[in-house]
Short mmCIF file of C-alpha atoms in Angstrom, two decimals:
data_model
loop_
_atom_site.label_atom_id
_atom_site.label_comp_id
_atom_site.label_asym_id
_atom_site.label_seq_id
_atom_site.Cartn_x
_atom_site.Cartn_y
_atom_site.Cartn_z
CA UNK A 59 -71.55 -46.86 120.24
CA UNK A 60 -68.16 -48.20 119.01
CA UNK A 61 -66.20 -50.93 119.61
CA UNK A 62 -64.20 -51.23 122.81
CA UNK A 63 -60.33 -51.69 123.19
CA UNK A 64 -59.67 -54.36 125.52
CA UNK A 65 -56.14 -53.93 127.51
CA UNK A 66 -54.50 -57.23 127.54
CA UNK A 67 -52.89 -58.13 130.61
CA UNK A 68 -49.67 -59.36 130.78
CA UNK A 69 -48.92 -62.78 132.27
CA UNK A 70 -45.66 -62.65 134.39
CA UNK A 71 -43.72 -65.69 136.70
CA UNK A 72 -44.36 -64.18 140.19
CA UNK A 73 -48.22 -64.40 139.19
CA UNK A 74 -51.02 -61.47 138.70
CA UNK A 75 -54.70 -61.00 139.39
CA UNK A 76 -56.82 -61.27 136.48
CA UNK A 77 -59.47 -58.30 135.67
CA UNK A 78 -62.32 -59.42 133.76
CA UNK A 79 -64.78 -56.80 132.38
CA UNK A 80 -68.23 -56.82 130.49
CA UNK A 81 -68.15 -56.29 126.66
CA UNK A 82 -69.99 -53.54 125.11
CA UNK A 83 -72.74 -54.70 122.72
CA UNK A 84 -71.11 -53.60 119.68
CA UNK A 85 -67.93 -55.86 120.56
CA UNK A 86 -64.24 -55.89 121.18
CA UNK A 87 -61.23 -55.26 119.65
CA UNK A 88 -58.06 -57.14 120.74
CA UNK A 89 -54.93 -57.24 120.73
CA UNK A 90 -53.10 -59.91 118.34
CA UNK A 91 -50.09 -62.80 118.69
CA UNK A 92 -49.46 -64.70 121.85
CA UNK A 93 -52.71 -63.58 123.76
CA UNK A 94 -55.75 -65.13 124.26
CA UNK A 95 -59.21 -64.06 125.47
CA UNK A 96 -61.29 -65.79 128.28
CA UNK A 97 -64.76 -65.00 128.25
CA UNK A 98 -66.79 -65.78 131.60
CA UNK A 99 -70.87 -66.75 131.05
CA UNK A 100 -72.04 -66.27 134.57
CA UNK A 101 -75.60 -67.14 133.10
CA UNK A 102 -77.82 -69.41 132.33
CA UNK A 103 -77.62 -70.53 129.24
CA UNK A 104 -74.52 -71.01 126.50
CA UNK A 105 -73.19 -67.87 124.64
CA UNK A 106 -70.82 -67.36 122.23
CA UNK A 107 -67.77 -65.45 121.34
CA UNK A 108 -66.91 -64.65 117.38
CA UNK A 109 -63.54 -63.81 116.27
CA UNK A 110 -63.70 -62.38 113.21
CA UNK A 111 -61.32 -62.79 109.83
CA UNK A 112 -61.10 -59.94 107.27
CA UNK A 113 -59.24 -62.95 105.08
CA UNK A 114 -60.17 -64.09 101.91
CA UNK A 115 -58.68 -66.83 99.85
CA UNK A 116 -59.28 -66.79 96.03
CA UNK A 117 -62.22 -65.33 96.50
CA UNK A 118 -64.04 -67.02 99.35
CA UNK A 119 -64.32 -65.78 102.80
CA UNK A 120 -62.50 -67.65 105.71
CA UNK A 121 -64.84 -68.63 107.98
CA UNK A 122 -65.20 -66.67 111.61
CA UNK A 123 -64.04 -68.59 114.41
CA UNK A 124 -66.91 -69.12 116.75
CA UNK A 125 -66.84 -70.41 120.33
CA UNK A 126 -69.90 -71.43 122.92
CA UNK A 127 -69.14 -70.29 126.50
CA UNK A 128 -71.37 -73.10 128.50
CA UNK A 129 -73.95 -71.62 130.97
CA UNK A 130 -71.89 -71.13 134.31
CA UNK A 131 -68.45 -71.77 132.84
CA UNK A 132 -65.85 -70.11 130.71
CA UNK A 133 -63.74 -70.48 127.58
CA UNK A 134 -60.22 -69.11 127.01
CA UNK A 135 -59.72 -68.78 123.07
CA UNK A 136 -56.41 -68.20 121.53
CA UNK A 137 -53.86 -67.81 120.51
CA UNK A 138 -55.35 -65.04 118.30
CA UNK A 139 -53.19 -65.22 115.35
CA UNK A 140 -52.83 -61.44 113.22
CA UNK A 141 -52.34 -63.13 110.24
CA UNK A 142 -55.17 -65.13 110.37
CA UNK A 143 -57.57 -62.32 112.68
CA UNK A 144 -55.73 -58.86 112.25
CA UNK A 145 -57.86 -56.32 110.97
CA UNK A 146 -56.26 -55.66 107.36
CA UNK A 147 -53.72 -52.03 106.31
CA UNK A 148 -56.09 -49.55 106.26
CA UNK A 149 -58.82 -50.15 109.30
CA UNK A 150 -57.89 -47.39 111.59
CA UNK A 151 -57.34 -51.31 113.76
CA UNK A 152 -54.91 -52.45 111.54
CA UNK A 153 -53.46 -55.93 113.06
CA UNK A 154 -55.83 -55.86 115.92
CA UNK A 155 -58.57 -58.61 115.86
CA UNK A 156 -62.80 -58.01 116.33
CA UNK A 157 -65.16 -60.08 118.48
CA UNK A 158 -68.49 -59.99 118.74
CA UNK A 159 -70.77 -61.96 121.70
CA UNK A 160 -73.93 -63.42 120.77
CA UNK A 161 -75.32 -61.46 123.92
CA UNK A 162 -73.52 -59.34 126.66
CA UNK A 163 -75.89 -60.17 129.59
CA UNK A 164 -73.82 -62.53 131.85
CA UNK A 165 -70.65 -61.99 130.21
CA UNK A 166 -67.13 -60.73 131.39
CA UNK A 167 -63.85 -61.48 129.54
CA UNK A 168 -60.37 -60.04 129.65
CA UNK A 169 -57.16 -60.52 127.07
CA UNK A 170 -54.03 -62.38 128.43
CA UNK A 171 -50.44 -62.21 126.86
CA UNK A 172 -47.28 -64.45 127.61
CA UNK A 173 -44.25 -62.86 127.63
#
């Protein structure tokens, strides 16, 4: 199984209704820039989300960034920077960020943009 392309959801003034979904076990890949992703744990114990960076710096590997999502409560991560998350030129995901959940039991999540 592959990755799954999450459609972000635009945010817009008269308001909207938020669609959360479950993640796939081999993770997500996102869009990039002023969106962020809210991940839902409707279980029992904490979970966590991993953005990945492709980035290295003289050598060294920038570290992922890694979130807990309490049991019964939710985290909103962002903004998701491309420069600092974008897959690099050449992934057939170019610009477009990866994240990967400790465990998909008990999770939903959905990607938000603001205009």
């Amino acid at each position: 199984m592959a990755r799954t392309s999450v459609v972000t959801q635009a945010i817009v003034q008269d308001g909207m209704s938020p669609v959360l979904t479950a993640p796939t076990a081999d993770g997500d890949v996102i869009d990039t820039g002023r969106v962020f992703l809210e991940v839902v744990n409707a279980g029992a114990s904490p979970q966590t989300a991993t953005v990945i960076t492709p980035l290295t710096v003289d050598g060294l590997e920038v570290e992922d960034l890694v979130v807990t999502v309490p049991a019964g409560g939710a985290a909103r991560v962002g903004p998701i920077s491309r420069k600092l998350f974008g897959q690099l030129v050449g992934s057939p995901d170019a610009g477009r960020a990866y994240v990967n959940y400790s465990s998909v039991a008990d999770l939903t999540r959905g990607v938000f943009s603001l205009p």
